[in-house]
XYZ file of C-alpha atoms in Angstrom:
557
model
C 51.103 2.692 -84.624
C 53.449 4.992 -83.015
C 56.049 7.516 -84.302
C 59.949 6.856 -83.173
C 58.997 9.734 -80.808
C 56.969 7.417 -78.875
C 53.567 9.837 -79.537
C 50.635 7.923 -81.114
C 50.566 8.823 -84.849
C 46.788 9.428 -84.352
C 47.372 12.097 -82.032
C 48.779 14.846 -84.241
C 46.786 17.816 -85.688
C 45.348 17.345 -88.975
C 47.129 20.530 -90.153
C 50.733 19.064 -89.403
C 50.143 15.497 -89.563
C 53.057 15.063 -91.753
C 55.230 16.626 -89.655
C 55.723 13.207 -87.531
C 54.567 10.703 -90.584
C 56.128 11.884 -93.448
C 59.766 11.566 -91.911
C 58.199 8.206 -93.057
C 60.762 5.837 -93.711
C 62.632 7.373 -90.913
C 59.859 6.607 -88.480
C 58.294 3.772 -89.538
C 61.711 1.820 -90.817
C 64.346 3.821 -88.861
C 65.971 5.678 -91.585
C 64.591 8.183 -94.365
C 64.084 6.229 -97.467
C 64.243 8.624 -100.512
C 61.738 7.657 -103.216
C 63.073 7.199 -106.714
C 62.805 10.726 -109.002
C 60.014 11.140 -110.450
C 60.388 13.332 -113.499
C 56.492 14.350 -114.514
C 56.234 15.472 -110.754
C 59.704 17.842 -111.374
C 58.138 19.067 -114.297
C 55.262 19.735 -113.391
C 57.094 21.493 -109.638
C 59.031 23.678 -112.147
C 56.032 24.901 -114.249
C 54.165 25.761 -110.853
C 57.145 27.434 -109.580
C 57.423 29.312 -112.519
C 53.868 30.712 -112.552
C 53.970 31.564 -109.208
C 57.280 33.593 -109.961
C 55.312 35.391 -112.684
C 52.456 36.217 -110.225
C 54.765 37.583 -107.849
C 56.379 39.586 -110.917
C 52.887 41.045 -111.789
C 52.340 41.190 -107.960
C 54.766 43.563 -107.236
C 54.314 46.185 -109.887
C 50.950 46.614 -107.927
C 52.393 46.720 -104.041
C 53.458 49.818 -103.336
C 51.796 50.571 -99.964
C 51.457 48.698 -96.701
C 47.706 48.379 -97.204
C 48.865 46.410 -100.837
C 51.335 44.356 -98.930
C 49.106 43.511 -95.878
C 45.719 43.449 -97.115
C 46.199 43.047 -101.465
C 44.593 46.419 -101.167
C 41.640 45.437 -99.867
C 40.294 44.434 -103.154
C 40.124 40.573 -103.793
C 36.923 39.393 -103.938
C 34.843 37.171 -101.863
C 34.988 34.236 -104.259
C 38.454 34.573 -104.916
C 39.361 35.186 -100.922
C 37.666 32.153 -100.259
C 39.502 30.296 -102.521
C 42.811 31.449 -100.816
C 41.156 31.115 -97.393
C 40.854 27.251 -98.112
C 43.963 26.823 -99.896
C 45.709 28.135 -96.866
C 43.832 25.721 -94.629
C 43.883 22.681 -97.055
C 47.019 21.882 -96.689
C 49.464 18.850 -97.430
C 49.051 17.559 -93.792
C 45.368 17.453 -94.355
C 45.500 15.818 -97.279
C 47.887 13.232 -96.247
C 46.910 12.599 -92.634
C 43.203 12.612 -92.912
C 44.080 9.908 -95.480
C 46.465 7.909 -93.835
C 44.212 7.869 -90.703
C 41.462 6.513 -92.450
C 43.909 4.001 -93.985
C 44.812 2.962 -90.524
C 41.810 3.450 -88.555
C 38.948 4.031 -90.820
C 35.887 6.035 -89.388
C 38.676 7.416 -86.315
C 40.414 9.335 -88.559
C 37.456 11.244 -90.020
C 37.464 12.693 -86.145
C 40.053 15.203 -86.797
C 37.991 16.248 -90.135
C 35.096 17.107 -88.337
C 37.146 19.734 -85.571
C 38.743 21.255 -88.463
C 35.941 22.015 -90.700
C 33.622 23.427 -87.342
C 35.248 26.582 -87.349
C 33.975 27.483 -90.117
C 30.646 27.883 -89.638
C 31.645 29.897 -86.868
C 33.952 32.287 -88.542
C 30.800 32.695 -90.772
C 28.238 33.580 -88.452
C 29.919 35.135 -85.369
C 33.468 36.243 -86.926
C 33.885 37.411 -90.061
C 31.392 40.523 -90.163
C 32.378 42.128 -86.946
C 36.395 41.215 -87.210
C 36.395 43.063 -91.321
C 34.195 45.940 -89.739
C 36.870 46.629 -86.549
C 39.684 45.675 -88.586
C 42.556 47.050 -90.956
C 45.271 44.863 -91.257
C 45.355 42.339 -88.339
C 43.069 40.904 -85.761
C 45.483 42.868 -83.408
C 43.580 45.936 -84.939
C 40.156 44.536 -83.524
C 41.437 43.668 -80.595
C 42.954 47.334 -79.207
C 39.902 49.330 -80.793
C 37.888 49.310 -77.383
C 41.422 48.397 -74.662
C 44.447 50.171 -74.255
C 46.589 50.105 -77.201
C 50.124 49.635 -75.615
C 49.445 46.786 -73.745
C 46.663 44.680 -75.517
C 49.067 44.938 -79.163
C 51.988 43.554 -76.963
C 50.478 40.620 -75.553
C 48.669 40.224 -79.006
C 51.490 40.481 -80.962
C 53.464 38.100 -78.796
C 50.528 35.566 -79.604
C 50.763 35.797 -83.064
C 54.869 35.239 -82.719
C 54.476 32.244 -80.910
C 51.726 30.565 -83.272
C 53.978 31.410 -86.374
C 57.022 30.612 -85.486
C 55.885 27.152 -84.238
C 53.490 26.855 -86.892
C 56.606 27.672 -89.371
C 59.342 25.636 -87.604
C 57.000 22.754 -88.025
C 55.936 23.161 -91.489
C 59.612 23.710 -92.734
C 60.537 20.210 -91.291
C 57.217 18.719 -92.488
C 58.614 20.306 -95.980
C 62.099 19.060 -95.512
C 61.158 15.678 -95.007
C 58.014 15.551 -96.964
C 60.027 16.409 -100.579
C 63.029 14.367 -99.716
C 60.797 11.782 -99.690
C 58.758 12.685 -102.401
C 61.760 14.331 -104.768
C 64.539 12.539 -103.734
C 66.396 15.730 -102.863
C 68.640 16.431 -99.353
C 66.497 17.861 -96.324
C 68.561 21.139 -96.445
C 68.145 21.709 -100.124
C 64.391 21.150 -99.596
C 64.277 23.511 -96.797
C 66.221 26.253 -98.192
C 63.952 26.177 -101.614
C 60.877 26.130 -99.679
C 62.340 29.296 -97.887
C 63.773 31.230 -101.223
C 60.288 30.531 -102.706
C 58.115 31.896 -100.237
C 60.105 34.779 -99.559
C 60.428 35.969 -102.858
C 56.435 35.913 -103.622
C 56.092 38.032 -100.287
C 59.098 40.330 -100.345
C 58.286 41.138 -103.784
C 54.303 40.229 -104.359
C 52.886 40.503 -100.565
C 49.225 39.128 -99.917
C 48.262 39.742 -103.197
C 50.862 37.475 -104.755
C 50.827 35.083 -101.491
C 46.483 35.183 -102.053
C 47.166 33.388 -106.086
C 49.363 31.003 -104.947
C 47.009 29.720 -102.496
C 44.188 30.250 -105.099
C 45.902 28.361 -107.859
C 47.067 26.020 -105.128
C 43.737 25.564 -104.125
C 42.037 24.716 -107.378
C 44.996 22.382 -108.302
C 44.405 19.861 -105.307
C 40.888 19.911 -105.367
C 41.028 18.602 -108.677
C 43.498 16.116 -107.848
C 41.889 15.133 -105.305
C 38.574 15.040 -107.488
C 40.114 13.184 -110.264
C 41.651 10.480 -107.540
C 37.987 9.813 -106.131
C 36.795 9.456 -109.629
C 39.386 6.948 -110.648
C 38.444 4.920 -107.162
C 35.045 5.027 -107.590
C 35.391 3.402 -110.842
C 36.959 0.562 -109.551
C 34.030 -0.664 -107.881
C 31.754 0.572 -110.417
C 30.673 4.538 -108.990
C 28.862 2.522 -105.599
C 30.425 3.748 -102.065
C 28.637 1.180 -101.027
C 30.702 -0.994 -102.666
C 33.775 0.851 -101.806
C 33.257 0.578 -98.229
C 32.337 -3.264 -98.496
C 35.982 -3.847 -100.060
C 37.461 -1.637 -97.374
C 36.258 -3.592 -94.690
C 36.777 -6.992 -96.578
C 40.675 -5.796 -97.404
C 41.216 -3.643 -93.603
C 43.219 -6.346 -91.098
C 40.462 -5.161 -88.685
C 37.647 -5.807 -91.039
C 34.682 -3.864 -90.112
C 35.892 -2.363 -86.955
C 36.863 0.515 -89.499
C 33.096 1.314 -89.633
C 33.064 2.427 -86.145
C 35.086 4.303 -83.682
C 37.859 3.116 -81.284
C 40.597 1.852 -83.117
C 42.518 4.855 -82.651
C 40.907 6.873 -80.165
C 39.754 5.537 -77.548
C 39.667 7.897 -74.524
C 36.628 10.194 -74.954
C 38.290 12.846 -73.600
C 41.453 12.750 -75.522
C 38.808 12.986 -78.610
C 37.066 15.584 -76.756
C 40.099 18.017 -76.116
C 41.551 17.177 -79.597
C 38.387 18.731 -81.362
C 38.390 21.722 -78.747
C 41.895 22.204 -79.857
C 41.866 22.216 -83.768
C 38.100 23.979 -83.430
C 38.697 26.775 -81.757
C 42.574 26.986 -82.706
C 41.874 27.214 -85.899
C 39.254 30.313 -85.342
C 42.640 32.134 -83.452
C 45.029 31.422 -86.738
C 46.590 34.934 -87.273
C 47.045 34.082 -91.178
C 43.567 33.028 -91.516
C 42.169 35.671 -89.755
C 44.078 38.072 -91.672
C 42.955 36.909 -94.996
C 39.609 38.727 -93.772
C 40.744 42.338 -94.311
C 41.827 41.570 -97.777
C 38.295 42.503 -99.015
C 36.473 45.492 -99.698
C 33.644 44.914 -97.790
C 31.818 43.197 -94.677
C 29.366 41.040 -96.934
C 32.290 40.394 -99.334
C 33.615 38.987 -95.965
C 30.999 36.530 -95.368
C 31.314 35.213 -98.859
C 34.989 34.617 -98.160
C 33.870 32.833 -95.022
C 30.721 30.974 -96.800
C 32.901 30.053 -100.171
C 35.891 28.426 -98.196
C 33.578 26.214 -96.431
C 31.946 25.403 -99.700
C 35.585 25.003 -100.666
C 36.810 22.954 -97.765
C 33.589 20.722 -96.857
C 33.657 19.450 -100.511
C 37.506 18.714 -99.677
C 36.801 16.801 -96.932
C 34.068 14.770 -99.053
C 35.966 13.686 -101.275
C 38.810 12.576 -98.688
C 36.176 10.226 -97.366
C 35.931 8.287 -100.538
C 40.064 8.326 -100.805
C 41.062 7.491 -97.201
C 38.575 4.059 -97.408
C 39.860 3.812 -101.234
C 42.998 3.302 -99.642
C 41.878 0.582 -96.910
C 39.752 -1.391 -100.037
C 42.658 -0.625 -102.782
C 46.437 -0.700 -101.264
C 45.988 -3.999 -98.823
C 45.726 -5.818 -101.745
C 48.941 -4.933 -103.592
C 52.183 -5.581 -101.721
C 54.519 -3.678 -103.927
C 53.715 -0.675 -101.924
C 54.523 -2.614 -98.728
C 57.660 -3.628 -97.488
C 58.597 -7.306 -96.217
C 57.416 -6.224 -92.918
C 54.532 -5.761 -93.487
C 54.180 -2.258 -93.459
C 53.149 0.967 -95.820
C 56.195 2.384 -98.010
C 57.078 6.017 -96.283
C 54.775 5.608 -93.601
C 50.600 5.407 -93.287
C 50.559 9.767 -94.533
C 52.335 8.455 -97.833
C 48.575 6.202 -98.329
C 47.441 8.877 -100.361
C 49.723 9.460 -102.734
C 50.242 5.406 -103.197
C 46.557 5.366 -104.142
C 47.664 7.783 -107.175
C 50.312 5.600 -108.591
C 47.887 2.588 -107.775
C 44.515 4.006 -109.839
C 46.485 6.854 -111.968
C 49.898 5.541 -112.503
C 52.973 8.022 -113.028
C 50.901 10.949 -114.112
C 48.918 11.368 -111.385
C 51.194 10.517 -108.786
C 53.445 13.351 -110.205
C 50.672 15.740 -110.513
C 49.484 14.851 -106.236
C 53.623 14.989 -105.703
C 53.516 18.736 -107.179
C 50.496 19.659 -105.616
C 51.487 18.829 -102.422
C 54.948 20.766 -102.470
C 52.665 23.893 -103.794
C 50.555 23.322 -100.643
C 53.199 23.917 -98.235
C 54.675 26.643 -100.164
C 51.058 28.728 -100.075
C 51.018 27.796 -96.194
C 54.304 29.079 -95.485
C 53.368 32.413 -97.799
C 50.187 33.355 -95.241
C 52.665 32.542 -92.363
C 55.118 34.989 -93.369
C 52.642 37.771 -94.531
C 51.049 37.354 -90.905
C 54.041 37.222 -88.943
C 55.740 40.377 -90.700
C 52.715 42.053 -90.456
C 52.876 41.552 -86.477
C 56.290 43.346 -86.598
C 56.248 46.101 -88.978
C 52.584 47.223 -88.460
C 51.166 45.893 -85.081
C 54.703 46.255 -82.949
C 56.061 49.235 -84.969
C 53.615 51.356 -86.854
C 50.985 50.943 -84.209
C 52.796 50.650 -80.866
C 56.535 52.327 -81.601
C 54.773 55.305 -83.635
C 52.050 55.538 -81.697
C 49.758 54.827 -85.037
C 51.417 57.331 -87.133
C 54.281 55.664 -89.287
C 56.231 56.736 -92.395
C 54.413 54.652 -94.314
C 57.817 54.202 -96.725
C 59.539 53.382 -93.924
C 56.836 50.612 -92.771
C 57.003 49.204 -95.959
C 60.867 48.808 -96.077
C 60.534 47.165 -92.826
C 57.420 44.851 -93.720
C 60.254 43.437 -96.805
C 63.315 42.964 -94.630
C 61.588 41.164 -91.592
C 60.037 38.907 -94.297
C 63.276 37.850 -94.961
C 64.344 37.750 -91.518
C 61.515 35.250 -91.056
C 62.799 33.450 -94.234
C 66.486 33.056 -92.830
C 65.281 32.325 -89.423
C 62.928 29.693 -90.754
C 65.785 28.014 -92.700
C 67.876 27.719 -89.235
C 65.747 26.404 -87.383
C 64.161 23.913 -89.876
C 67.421 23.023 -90.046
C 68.249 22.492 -86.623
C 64.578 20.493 -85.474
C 65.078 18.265 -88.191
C 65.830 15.460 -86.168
C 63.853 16.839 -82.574
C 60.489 16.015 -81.598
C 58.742 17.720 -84.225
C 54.764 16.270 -82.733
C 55.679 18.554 -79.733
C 56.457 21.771 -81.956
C 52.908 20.870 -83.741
C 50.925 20.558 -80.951
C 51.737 24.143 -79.662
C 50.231 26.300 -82.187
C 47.050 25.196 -82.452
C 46.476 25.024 -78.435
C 48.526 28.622 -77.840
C 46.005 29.981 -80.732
C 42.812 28.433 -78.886
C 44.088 29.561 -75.415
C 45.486 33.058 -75.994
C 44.262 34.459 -79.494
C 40.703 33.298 -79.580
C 39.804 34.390 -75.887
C 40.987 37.697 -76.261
C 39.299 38.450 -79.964
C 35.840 36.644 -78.824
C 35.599 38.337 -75.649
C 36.222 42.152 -77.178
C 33.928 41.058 -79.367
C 30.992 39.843 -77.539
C 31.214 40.533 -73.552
C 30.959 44.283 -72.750
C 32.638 43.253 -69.338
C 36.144 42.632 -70.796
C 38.767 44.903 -69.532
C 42.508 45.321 -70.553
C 43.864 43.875 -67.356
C 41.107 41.074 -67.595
C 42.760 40.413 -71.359
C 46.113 40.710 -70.556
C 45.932 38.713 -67.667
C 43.991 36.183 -68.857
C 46.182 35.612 -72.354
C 49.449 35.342 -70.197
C 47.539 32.405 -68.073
C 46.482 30.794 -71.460
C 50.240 30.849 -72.824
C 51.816 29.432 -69.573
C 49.162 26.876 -68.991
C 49.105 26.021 -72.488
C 52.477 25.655 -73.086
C 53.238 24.016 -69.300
C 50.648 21.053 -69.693
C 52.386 19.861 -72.960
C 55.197 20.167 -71.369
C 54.474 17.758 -68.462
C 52.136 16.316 -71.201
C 52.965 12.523 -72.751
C 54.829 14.166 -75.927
C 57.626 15.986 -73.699
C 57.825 14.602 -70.134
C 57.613 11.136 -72.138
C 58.814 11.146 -75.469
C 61.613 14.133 -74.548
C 63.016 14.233 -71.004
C 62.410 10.114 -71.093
C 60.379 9.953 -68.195
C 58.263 6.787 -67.415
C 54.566 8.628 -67.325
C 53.525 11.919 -67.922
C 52.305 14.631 -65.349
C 49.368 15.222 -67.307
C 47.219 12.469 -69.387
C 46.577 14.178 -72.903
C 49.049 15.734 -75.411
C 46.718 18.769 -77.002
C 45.454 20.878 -73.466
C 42.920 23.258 -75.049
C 39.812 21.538 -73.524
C 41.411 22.608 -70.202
C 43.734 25.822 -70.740
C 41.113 27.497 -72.911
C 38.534 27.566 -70.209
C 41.064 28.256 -67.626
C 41.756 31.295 -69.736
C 38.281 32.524 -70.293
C 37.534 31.892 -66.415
C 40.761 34.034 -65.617
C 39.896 36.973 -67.630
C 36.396 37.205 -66.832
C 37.531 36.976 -62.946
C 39.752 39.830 -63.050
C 37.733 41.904 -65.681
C 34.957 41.650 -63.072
C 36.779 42.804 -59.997
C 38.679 45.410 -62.474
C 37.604 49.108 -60.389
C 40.419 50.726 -62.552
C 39.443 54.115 -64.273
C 41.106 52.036 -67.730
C 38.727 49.282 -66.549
C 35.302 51.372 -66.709
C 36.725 53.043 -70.074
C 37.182 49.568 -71.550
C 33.244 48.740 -70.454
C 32.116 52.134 -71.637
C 33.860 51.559 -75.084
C 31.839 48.663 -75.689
C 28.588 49.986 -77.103
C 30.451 52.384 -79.610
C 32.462 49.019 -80.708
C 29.202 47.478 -81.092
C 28.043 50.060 -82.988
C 30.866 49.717 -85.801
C 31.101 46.189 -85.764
C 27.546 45.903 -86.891
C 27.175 49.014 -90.006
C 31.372 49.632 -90.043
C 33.293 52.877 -90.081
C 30.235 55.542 -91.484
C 28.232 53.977 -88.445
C 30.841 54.139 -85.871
C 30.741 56.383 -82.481
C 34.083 57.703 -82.069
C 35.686 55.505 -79.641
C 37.906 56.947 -76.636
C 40.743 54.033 -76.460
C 42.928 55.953 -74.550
């Protein structure tokens, strides 16, 4: 199955599935199809809406610094940060394209699962304690502790731009279309409230408003999504066994749903698709962020360890909805239309399994849950990409570290609305564009220019500031020049017959390229700024391991 883009519907990231899908109607049956209102899904929108005003309300009264707005003060706990760590990653897309993948292809779409949940393990054990210790507000902090400030926070910063701005374009159409499909309401209306929302929890409430609404968000579609197993289970008497049996007896390809190939076939497409959501998702600025709103190093790892708790019992569950789909929705054609095929497209599966085992209740209460989702995405977004402006860019590179803190503040508020308005635009004006290509970019830009530059600070005493630099530039261009000649631009965009380059996500080859790059010119770095950055290493070391009382003064400039 293909998108009217021309770019396989199984090759978009997990995160932003919907983003090509849920234009739905539009590109499965050539025009948006708005769904009749649903009125317990309204009310049930408004009452979340409203609670997540009143958060922001008690938020505010509690922000007054730029360590409240960045960070929550540094005081959430681990539970509650890993709560808000996996409701910023469990997000609509997931829930509706891991679903509809396993509708279509069965044990293929379970691929993309497995890439997203890997990180975590690795933010546990080889992130999260060193990147609290280093940090303050950003992983831009970590980053410049041991190279030259100036010009390490520049190409940083200009990282984290990129992945938000993409990231945001792409989730404000993949709002737009999602709700006026799900709500009946116009694209721009959609966008615009999606926009007000999240800007007035983070103008007003910062991270610690932005970290309840993913918290509440959180709780509220894992038991949906709970509740929706249950109810599928009991059709066929609490046996997966069972479940799966029906599945393949219901699938048009019968078993083959049991076993890979029906969507992915090329190994290496597989292969680079997993490096890319992997290692893209360990060089997310707003995830990474979400670790300095803690008190503590250990209270780190518990956000780590509870948001894979979190997230791996997620993706459980979604196994026993995505083949509840295949076993239950084949056999009822009201949700098909006389072609043949799913009403709003194969990422609308999920939420036809709630009107099919829950009726109107629970498909209103998934409908809700799944606006709330992209509103708590879009909140970390924002928080991250002001914070790359008003603290990284001006309080740490304009001022030299030593801002009016009042004055950071103000500035913090008013880009968050800049973000807002810009976000509106140009949701606005993709609408109708290849959106797959937007999607694509964040995730590989994040594996081939974020996560090289953090690991290596981290863990090779060799890196040097022109090695970084260098290296971070190569990842951007390459990254962002092999999609380009890549089958969802050079195809699907300019309209040319076959791509330059075989696979649409490039981080299996630009993130290497990247790593080889920086380590070649850190190496042959003889620079008096390149034996400082070697020297620096040991007293970095030193602090990520016991934090600030342990910590060597270290010489960064």
């Amino acid at each position: 199955m293909r998108c009217s883009s021309g770019v396989p519907l199984a090759g978009v990231p997990i995160w932003l599935l919907c983003t090509s899908a849920v234009q739905a109607a539009g590109d499965i049956e050539g025009e948006v199809a708005r769904q009749p209102l649903n009125p317990v899904a309204i009310v049930m929108f408004l009452v979340f809406v409203a609670a997540t005003l009143a958060i922001s309300y008690w938020a505010a009264k509690r922000t007054r610094s730029s360590k409240d707005f960045y960070t929550a003060g540094g005081e959430i706990t681990g539970l509650q940060n890993g709560a808000a760590i996996a409701g910023d990653f469990m997000s609509a897309a997931s829930f509706l394209g891991i679903t509809g993948l396993v509708f279509l292809g069965g044990f293929d779409g379970l691929v993309l699962a497995i890439g997203a949940f890997s990180a975590w393990p690795i933010l546990l054990f080889l992130l999260a304690k060193r990147v609290r210790n280093l940090g303050s507000f950003t992983f831009t902090d970590v980053v410049s502790q041991r190279l030259e400030r100036t010009r390490i926070r520049l190409v940083a910063v200009s990282g984290t731009i990129v992945v938000v701005i993409l990231y945001l374009i792409a989730q404000m159409v993949g709002a737009g279309k999602l709700i006026e499909l799900l709500f009946g309401l116009p694209y721009e209306i959609a966008v615009i409230s999606v926009s007000v929302l999240v800007m007035a929890y983070v103008t007003f409430g910062g991270m610690l408003a932005t970290t309840w609404v993913q918290i509440i968000k959180a709780l509220l579609l894992i038991a949906g999504v709970t509740i929706t197993a249950a109810l599928v289970l009991a059709q066929t008497g609490f046996s997966f066994e069972a479940l799966l049996q029906q599945a393949v007896d219901e699938h048009p390809k019968g078993a083959g749903i049991l076993s890979p190939g029906l969507l992915f076939k090329d190994p290496v497409q597989v292969t680079t698709i997993l490096v890319s959501m992997l290692f893209g998702t360990l060089g997310l600025p707003h995830i990474l962020m979400r670790l300095f709103t803690v008190p503590s190093m250990q209270e780190a790892k518990k956000s780590a360890f509870y948001a894979s708790l979190f997230m791996g019992y997620f993706y459980l569950v979604l196994v026993i909805i995505g083949f509840g789909t295949a076993a239950l929705l084949y056999q009822q054609p009201d949700f098909f239309t006389g072609e043949g095929r799913l009403i709003g497209g194969s990422n609308m599966a999920a939420i036809h399994l709630a009107s099919a085992v829950g009726g109107d209740l629970l498909t209103g209460f998934m409908s809700a849950v799944t606006f709330a989702t992209i509103l708590a995405v879009v909140a970390g977004l924002t928080v991250s990409g002001a914070a790359a402006i008003s603290h990284d860019l001006y309080a740490e590179v304009i001022c030299k570290g030593r801002p009016d803190s009042h004055r950071e503040l103000q500035l913090t508020r008013i880009t968050t609305v800049v973000i807002g308005v810009i976000a509106v635009i140009l949701g606005i004006l993709f609408q109708d564009e290849n959106v797959a290509f937007i999607a694509t970019m964040p995730m590989v830009v994040a594996a081939s220019v974020n996560f090289p530059i953090l690991f290596l600070s981290l863990y090779w005493p060799g890196l040097t500031t022109r090695g970084a630099v260098i290296g971070a530039i190569v990842g951007l261009l390459s990254s962002i020049g092999l999609i380009v000649i890549g089958p969802q631009v050079w195809v699907s965009v300019l309209g040319f017959e076959r791509p330059l380059f075989p696979y649409n996500y490039p981080a299996l080859f630009t993130l290497p390229l990247a790593l080889l790059v920086t380590w070649l010119v850190s190496m042959t770095d003889r620079s008096t700024r390149g034996i400082l950055d070697r020297q620096n290493y040991n007293d970095l070391l030193v602090r990520s391991e016991y934090g600030p009382d342990g910590e060597l003064e270290v010489a960064r400039h």
